[in-house]
Amino acid sequence: MVNFYSASNGEVDSEKAIHKAILSAFDGDNHRLCDLLIIHTTIGHNYQQLLDEARRLCPNSKIVGCTCAGVIGVEGANENMRALGIMAITARDKSVLQVASCHQITGENSYDMAREMARTLKENNPRINMIQILASGIDIAADQAIRGIGSVFGNSIPIFGGTSSDNMKAISSYQFIDTTVLERGAVLVGYADPDLEIVMGVHHGSVPVGEGFVVTKSEKNRVYEIESQPAWTYLMDQLRLAHDTHPGPCIPIAGLGELLPKDLHETYNNQHILRVVVKVDIDQSFYMPVDCPVGTRLWITERNEEKIFSGVSKLMDNMTDQIRNRDIIAVFHTDCAARGRAMFNKISKEEIIGVMQKPLMNGHKIPWLGMYGYGEFTLLNNKNYFHNYTSSIYALVKKSNTTA
Amino acid sequence: MNKPKPTYNELLQKCKELQSQVQTSITIRHDLVKAKNDLDDELSKFQLMQEYGREALNILNEGEFTKLTLEYFIRIYNQARGGIFKFNAKENKVTPLSVFGMYGAELQNEITVSDKFKEACLSEGIIIDAQSTEWFDFFKMGFYKAYVACFYEDSVIQGLVLIGHSKEESKFYPELVSSDLASFTTMVQSVGSLYSNLHLQKALKYELLERKKIEQALIKSEEELKLANQQLEYKIESRTSELNESNLKLKQQTSELISTNTDLRRFANVISHDLKTPLRSMGSFSGLLKKKIGHRLNDAERKYLDIIEGSSTSMYALIEDLLTYTKVNSEGLNLYEADVKALVGETLVFLDSEIHDKDAVIINKIEDCVIFCDRIKLKQVFLNLIQNAIKFSSLEGQIPEIVIANEQRGNQVLFSVRDNGIGIDEEFKDKVFVEFERLNGNKYQGSGMGLSICDRIVDKHGGKIWFVNNQQKGATFYFTIDLQNEQLSESQALTSL
C-alpha cells in the first residue's frame, strides 16, 4: 500500500520553501520515511537548494520533478516566479515505486530513450501497472516517447503526466532526478501497487477557426513548410504577427488543431486535438510535440471559455462516474501552461480549478499535485495520447473497492 | 428584387475577412485577459504589502526584519535578486544588511555611490540598468536591472532597497517597468516606518526589561529593607531594654551619688566646723596669751606663740579653701545673668584692706559686660586671682600693679588679671593648677588651693584658664567664659541635682 502527502507554497526562499512543504505534507516529522518525492517548481527557485534540502529531509527517498509555469495544489494555483508543490509518497513495499531517467532526450531519440527507461522500470519491477512521465517540454517528440514505453509495457499501460515548462517563455525547462538538475531530460515513475488504479480525463475546449492549412514539407516532428511557405512565416502571417516573433508569446494564441480519428470525437468531446509550438529554428521551421507528416491539415484554434468550463464539468462528471465509490488516494493534474493566467483572469482560474477539485475532494483534503506544463499525457479510449492546451486529471483510486 | 447569389470568390473573400476578424478578436481577448491579470496582480501586490506590514510589525530582530522585507519584495515584484542596504548619506556609502538570490555574485561589503545616484533615488524610486556606469558596483553584485528606492526614519535616510535581476535571469524574469515605481517607492517608504517601529519596539522592550529589572531590584530591596527593619527593630528593642536597664542603674547611681554628695557636704561642714572651732580657739587664745603675758616671755617663747598663732591661721585658711574646693566640686552652678563690671567692683571692695596694706595699684579695665554664670563662684575666681597677684607682686618693697581687663571674642569673654610680680618658672607650668601645689614653698602664705579652685570653677563654666609670663615682669592669668550658654545651663542644672 502506498500513501500520498501533498503541499504547496509560495515561499521565495528555496530552502525554506521545500522545508516548509515537506513538513507541511507530512504534518510532522515522518518525512524521513518518504520513498518518493515529486517536485514541481516554477522557474524562479534555486533548484539545487530545493533538491539538497529535500535530500536532507528525506534521506532515503527517490526524488524526481520538473519545472513548470505554475503549481496547483490543495492550496490553489500559484504562477509566481517562485511557487512550489510536492507529492510525497511512502510505500510499505519499496519495490512498488520505480524510477528511471534519461538525459539529452530530443525529437530524434525520444522513442529509444523512452524505451530504455521503460526497460529499466520493467527489469526492476515487471508488475508495474501505470507510468508517470515528466519530460522536457521543448525538445521531446511525445508520441514517440509513448511508443517507446508501449513497446515495453504494451500500448494499454496507462501513461500520465506532462512535459516540463518555463514561465511560457519557451526558452528552457528543467527536470530533476535525485539531486541532479537536467535541462533535456525525462523521468519515468513506475507504480506497481496492485491495489492502485488510475482514472483519468482530458479536455481542452478550443475550436478551429477558418479553413485550415496543410503541412507541405516535414520530417518527423519538424515542420518546414505549410502551404509551400516557410512554416513559421506562414503561421505568423495567419496570426498577424511579425515573422521574428518568438514562440513563447504565441503559445496562448497559436494552438494548432489536428483532426482526430472519428472514434475519439465523442470521448474527447472535440474533433480536434491541439498542438503547441515551443521551438522555432532559424530556417523558420518549427517543432511539433508529435510527428507531423506531410499532408497533415492544421487549424488555428480559438479558445471558447464556455466550452472550456462546460467541458471540464463534463470531464469531472465522467471521472466521478468512473470512480464511483472507490477511495481516491491522490490526484495528479497536468494543465497546459496557456490555461493559467494566460487564458484566465484570477477569478476564472480559481473557478475552473474549483470545478476540478470539488467533485474529487468531496469535502475531504485529498493530496493533489498539479502543474502548468507544455503538454499532457492522457489516455483516450484506452490509448495513450499526448495533448496540448488541455486540463488532464489523474485520480489514483483504491482498486479493492471495485469488487466491493 | 432578389439579391444576386454571391460568387465563390466573393464568398471566399468574405470568409477570409471573417477569419481575419476572428484572429484579431483572439489577440484582443488575449490582451484583455492580460490587462485583467495585470490589474489582479496590482491588487495582489497591495494585499501582499498589507500582509507584509502586519507581519513586519511583530518582528523585533533587525536581521529577521530585513530578511522578511526582502522576501516580500522578491515575491511582490517577482524578481530574482535583491538587497537591503544601509545608506551612509554623508559618506555616500552603502553596506548590505540583507541580500537575496545573489548566487555566484561578487558580494561587496561596502559600495561607494555617486552624488548622481544619491540625488536620483533620494526622493523617489528609480530603475537602474547596466547601461550606465554609475551603478557599476551594483552590477558587480549581479544586478543587470533593478528598482531602487531609499527609506527614511524620522526624515533621516537610513537605507535603500534594490530589487532586480541579472542579465542571465532577465530571460525569465518580468521586465522592470516604470509603472511599478510608484508602488515600489510606497513600499520602500513603508519599510522606513516599519524600521522605525522596529527600533521603537526594541527600545520599548529594552525599557520594559530595564523596568522589570528595576522592579525586581526594588522588590528585593524592599524585602531586604523589611528584613533590616525587623533586625533593627529587634536591635532597638534589645538596646532599649539595655538602655532602660542602664538608665535605671544610672538613676540608682545618681541617687546614690546625690546621697553621697549630701553626706560629703554635711561631712565637710561638720569637719570644717569641728576643726575650725578649736583652731579659732587656738588662735584666739594664743593671741590673748601674747597680749597678756607677752612682755614676760623671752624671745623664743614669743616666737613659739607666733608659730602657734600663724599655724592656726594657716590651718584655718586651708580648711576654708578645702571647703570651697569641695563645694565647687560637689555643687552645681547657679547660673544667672551677671554684670561682670559690678562683680569685679564688689571683689575689689572685699579686698580693699589687703590692697591698702600692700599699697597695691589696681587698674580696673573691666568694661560693661553681662554673662551667664554662677556669680558667687566667678567672684571667687577674681578674688583668688587678684589676691595671688597682690601676694606675688609685693616682694622687695615693690608696689604691686594689677591690671584687670576683659575682651569679647566671638561668643566668649576673655578675662585677664595681670601683675608685675615674680612670674612663674617654666618648670612649674604644669603644676600651677594642681591642688596643694605651692610653687614657692613657705615663702608665701597660702594653701596651694587657690588656682585649683579657679580651674575647677572656670572648667565648670565650660571655659579655659591659663597663664602667660609677661615679657618684662610678672604673669598674666587668662580665662574665658561663654557669654550665653543654655546647654551649660541645662547640664549644670542636671549636675546640681
Short mmCIF file of C-alpha atoms in Angstrom, two decimals, chain B residues 2-233:
data_model
loop_
_atom_site.label_atom_id
_atom_site.label_comp_id
_atom_site.label_asym_id
_atom_site.label_seq_id
_atom_site.Cartn_x
_atom_site.Cartn_y
_atom_site.Cartn_z
CA ASN B 2 -33.81 39.17 -55.11
CA LYS B 3 -30.25 39.79 -54.07
CA PRO B 4 -27.90 38.02 -56.55
CA LYS B 5 -26.11 34.97 -55.17
CA PRO B 6 -22.52 35.69 -54.21
CA THR B 7 -19.90 34.09 -56.36
CA TYR B 8 -17.44 31.55 -54.99
CA ASN B 9 -14.68 34.14 -54.98
CA GLU B 10 -16.88 36.62 -53.14
CA LEU B 11 -17.68 34.00 -50.53
CA LEU B 12 -14.01 33.09 -50.23
CA GLN B 13 -13.16 36.76 -49.77
CA LYS B 14 -15.90 37.12 -47.15
CA CYS B 15 -14.62 34.02 -45.39
CA LYS B 16 -11.08 35.42 -45.29
CA GLU B 17 -12.37 38.70 -43.87
CA LEU B 18 -14.30 36.87 -41.19
CA GLN B 19 -11.23 34.73 -40.32
CA SER B 20 -9.17 37.88 -40.10
CA GLN B 21 -11.70 39.38 -37.71
CA VAL B 22 -11.65 36.24 -35.60
CA GLN B 23 -7.85 36.32 -35.49
CA THR B 24 -7.98 39.91 -34.35
CA SER B 25 -10.54 39.06 -31.70
CA ILE B 26 -8.28 36.23 -30.42
CA THR B 27 -5.43 38.69 -29.96
CA ILE B 28 -7.70 41.30 -28.37
CA ARG B 29 -9.16 38.73 -25.99
CA HIS B 30 -5.68 37.66 -25.04
CA ASP B 31 -4.73 41.29 -24.41
CA LEU B 32 -7.88 41.80 -22.34
CA VAL B 33 -7.09 38.80 -20.15
CA LYS B 34 -3.56 40.12 -19.76
CA ALA B 35 -4.88 43.54 -18.75
CA LYS B 36 -7.25 41.96 -16.23
CA ASN B 37 -4.46 39.82 -14.83
CA ASP B 38 -2.22 42.89 -14.56
CA LEU B 39 -4.94 44.55 -12.50
CA ASP B 40 -5.28 41.43 -10.38
CA ASP B 41 -1.51 41.48 -9.92
CA GLU B 42 -1.67 45.08 -8.72
CA LEU B 43 -4.36 44.14 -6.23
CA SER B 44 -2.36 41.13 -5.15
CA LYS B 45 0.68 43.41 -4.67
CA PHE B 46 -1.21 45.64 -2.29
CA GLN B 47 -2.63 42.66 -0.43
CA LEU B 48 0.88 41.31 -0.02
CA MET B 49 2.09 44.74 1.10
CA GLN B 50 -0.59 44.74 3.79
CA GLU B 51 0.37 41.22 4.80
CA TYR B 52 3.99 42.32 4.95
CA GLY B 53 3.08 45.28 7.15
CA ARG B 54 1.19 43.08 9.58
CA GLU B 55 3.99 40.52 9.76
CA ALA B 56 6.83 43.02 9.97
CA LEU B 57 5.13 44.88 12.81
CA ASN B 58 5.73 41.97 15.14
CA ILE B 59 9.41 41.48 14.40
CA LEU B 60 11.94 42.75 16.90
CA ASN B 61 15.12 41.41 15.36
CA GLU B 62 16.78 43.58 12.70
CA GLY B 63 18.19 40.60 10.79
CA GLU B 64 14.82 38.87 10.66
CA PHE B 65 13.18 42.15 9.69
CA THR B 66 15.43 42.78 6.68
CA LYS B 67 15.18 39.13 5.58
CA LEU B 68 11.40 39.16 5.71
CA THR B 69 11.26 42.54 3.98
CA LEU B 70 13.45 41.34 1.17
CA GLU B 71 11.46 38.14 0.71
CA TYR B 72 8.26 40.16 0.39
CA PHE B 73 9.86 42.47 -2.17
CA ILE B 74 11.00 39.46 -4.17
CA ARG B 75 7.55 37.92 -4.00
CA ILE B 76 5.64 41.10 -4.79
CA TYR B 77 7.79 42.19 -7.70
CA ASN B 78 8.56 38.66 -8.91
CA GLN B 79 12.25 39.42 -9.17
CA ALA B 80 15.30 37.22 -8.88
CA ARG B 81 17.62 39.04 -6.52
CA GLY B 82 17.67 41.92 -4.15
CA GLY B 83 19.33 43.60 -1.26
CA ILE B 84 18.60 45.94 1.60
CA PHE B 85 21.47 48.30 2.20
CA LYS B 86 22.36 50.70 4.98
CA PHE B 87 22.93 54.11 3.45
CA ASN B 88 25.54 56.40 4.94
CA ALA B 89 24.37 59.53 3.12
CA LYS B 90 27.19 61.68 4.47
CA GLU B 91 29.89 59.48 3.02
CA ASN B 92 27.86 58.22 0.06
CA LYS B 93 28.46 54.64 1.15
CA VAL B 94 26.10 51.71 1.29
CA THR B 95 26.62 48.44 3.10
CA PRO B 96 24.43 45.35 2.72
CA LEU B 97 22.08 44.47 5.60
CA SER B 98 20.48 41.56 3.83
CA VAL B 99 20.72 40.06 0.34
CA PHE B 100 18.61 37.58 -1.59
CA GLY B 101 19.34 35.37 -4.59
CA MET B 102 22.88 36.62 -5.14
CA TYR B 103 24.02 33.26 -6.42
CA GLY B 104 27.59 33.43 -7.62
CA ALA B 105 27.62 37.20 -7.28
CA GLU B 106 30.55 39.22 -6.09
CA LEU B 107 29.23 40.49 -2.79
CA GLN B 108 30.54 43.91 -1.80
CA ASN B 109 30.98 44.82 1.83
CA GLU B 110 30.82 48.48 1.04
CA ILE B 111 29.82 50.34 -2.09
CA THR B 112 30.55 53.98 -2.73
CA VAL B 113 27.78 55.64 -4.69
CA SER B 114 27.94 58.80 -6.69
CA ASP B 115 26.16 62.03 -5.90
CA LYS B 116 24.18 61.49 -9.06
CA PHE B 117 22.94 58.19 -7.70
CA LYS B 118 22.08 59.72 -4.37
CA GLU B 119 20.17 62.57 -5.90
CA ALA B 120 18.36 60.24 -8.27
CA CYS B 121 16.98 57.91 -5.65
CA LEU B 122 16.59 60.19 -2.65
CA SER B 123 13.07 61.33 -3.36
CA GLU B 124 11.56 58.52 -5.44
CA GLY B 125 12.34 55.10 -6.79
CA ILE B 126 14.25 54.69 -10.00
CA ILE B 127 15.19 51.90 -12.36
CA ILE B 128 18.89 51.36 -12.79
CA ASP B 129 20.39 49.34 -15.59
CA ALA B 130 23.77 48.11 -16.66
CA GLN B 131 23.89 50.64 -19.48
CA SER B 132 25.07 53.26 -17.05
CA THR B 133 28.47 53.03 -15.40
CA GLU B 134 27.09 54.99 -12.42
CA TRP B 135 25.76 51.80 -10.91
CA PHE B 136 28.84 49.74 -11.66
CA ASP B 137 29.28 48.36 -8.15
CA PHE B 138 25.72 47.10 -8.05
CA PHE B 139 26.25 45.29 -11.31
CA LYS B 140 29.26 43.57 -9.82
CA MET B 141 26.72 42.08 -7.42
CA GLY B 142 24.95 40.61 -10.39
CA PHE B 143 22.30 43.24 -10.98
CA TYR B 144 21.53 43.95 -14.60
CA LYS B 145 18.36 45.89 -13.99
CA ALA B 146 16.88 46.87 -10.68
CA TYR B 147 14.34 49.03 -8.93
CA VAL B 148 15.94 51.13 -6.24
CA ALA B 149 14.48 53.48 -3.63
CA CYS B 150 15.53 54.88 -0.25
CA PHE B 151 13.81 54.56 3.07
CA TYR B 152 13.84 57.06 5.88
CA GLU B 153 13.43 57.08 9.63
CA ASP B 154 12.35 60.42 11.09
CA SER B 155 13.24 62.09 7.80
CA VAL B 156 16.78 60.77 8.01
CA ILE B 157 17.85 58.48 5.19
CA GLN B 158 18.50 55.00 6.58
CA GLY B 159 18.93 52.72 3.67
CA LEU B 160 17.88 51.59 0.26
CA VAL B 161 16.13 48.63 -1.27
CA LEU B 162 17.34 47.15 -4.54
CA ILE B 163 15.31 44.52 -6.40
CA GLY B 164 16.05 43.21 -9.85
CA HIS B 165 17.70 40.54 -11.90
CA SER B 166 20.93 39.61 -13.60
CA LYS B 167 21.35 39.51 -17.36
CA GLU B 168 21.04 35.73 -17.36
CA GLU B 169 17.90 35.92 -15.25
CA SER B 170 16.36 38.59 -17.46
CA LYS B 171 15.25 35.96 -19.99
CA PHE B 172 12.75 34.58 -17.50
CA TYR B 173 12.02 37.44 -15.13
CA PRO B 174 9.48 40.15 -15.83
CA GLU B 175 10.72 43.38 -17.35
CA LEU B 176 11.09 46.24 -14.89
CA VAL B 177 8.50 48.84 -15.73
CA SER B 178 8.25 52.45 -14.64
CA SER B 179 4.57 51.96 -13.83
CA ASP B 180 5.69 49.81 -10.88
CA LEU B 181 7.89 52.57 -9.45
CA ALA B 182 5.10 54.32 -7.56
CA SER B 183 4.08 51.19 -5.66
CA PHE B 184 7.73 50.23 -5.18
CA THR B 185 8.54 53.65 -3.71
CA THR B 186 5.50 53.45 -1.43
CA MET B 187 6.51 50.04 -0.18
CA VAL B 188 10.09 51.13 0.41
CA GLN B 189 8.82 54.12 2.36
CA SER B 190 6.69 51.81 4.47
CA VAL B 191 9.91 49.89 5.20
CA GLY B 192 11.20 53.12 6.76
CA SER B 193 8.15 53.39 9.01
CA LEU B 194 8.38 49.73 9.97
CA TYR B 195 12.12 50.08 10.53
CA SER B 196 11.39 52.98 12.83
CA ASN B 197 8.74 50.89 14.57
CA LEU B 198 11.26 48.09 14.98
CA HIS B 199 13.69 50.41 16.71
CA LEU B 200 10.92 51.85 18.84
CA GLN B 201 9.71 48.41 19.81
CA LYS B 202 13.24 47.33 20.59
CA ALA B 203 13.71 50.41 22.75
CA LEU B 204 10.39 49.76 24.44
CA LYS B 205 11.28 46.16 25.04
CA TYR B 206 14.62 47.23 26.45
CA GLU B 207 12.85 49.81 28.59
CA LEU B 208 10.38 47.19 29.78
CA LEU B 209 13.20 44.81 30.57
CA GLU B 210 15.06 47.52 32.44
CA ARG B 211 11.90 48.42 34.33
CA LYS B 212 11.33 44.82 35.17
CA LYS B 213 14.90 44.58 36.40
CA ILE B 214 14.43 47.73 38.48
CA GLU B 215 11.10 46.41 39.73
CA GLN B 216 12.73 43.15 40.74
CA ALA B 217 15.59 45.04 42.35
CA LEU B 218 13.07 47.19 44.19
CA ILE B 219 11.18 44.15 45.39
CA LYS B 220 14.47 42.65 46.52
CA SER B 221 15.47 45.90 48.22
CA GLU B 222 12.09 46.12 49.86
CA GLU B 223 12.47 42.62 51.17
CA GLU B 224 15.98 43.39 52.34
CA LEU B 225 14.72 46.58 53.91
CA LYS B 226 11.94 44.69 55.64
CA LEU B 227 14.47 42.23 56.97
CA ALA B 228 16.80 45.06 58.00
CA ASN B 229 13.89 46.82 59.67
CA GLN B 230 12.98 43.68 61.54
CA GLN B 231 16.58 43.27 62.62
CA LEU B 232 16.72 46.95 63.53
CA GLU B 233 13.52 46.72 65.48
#
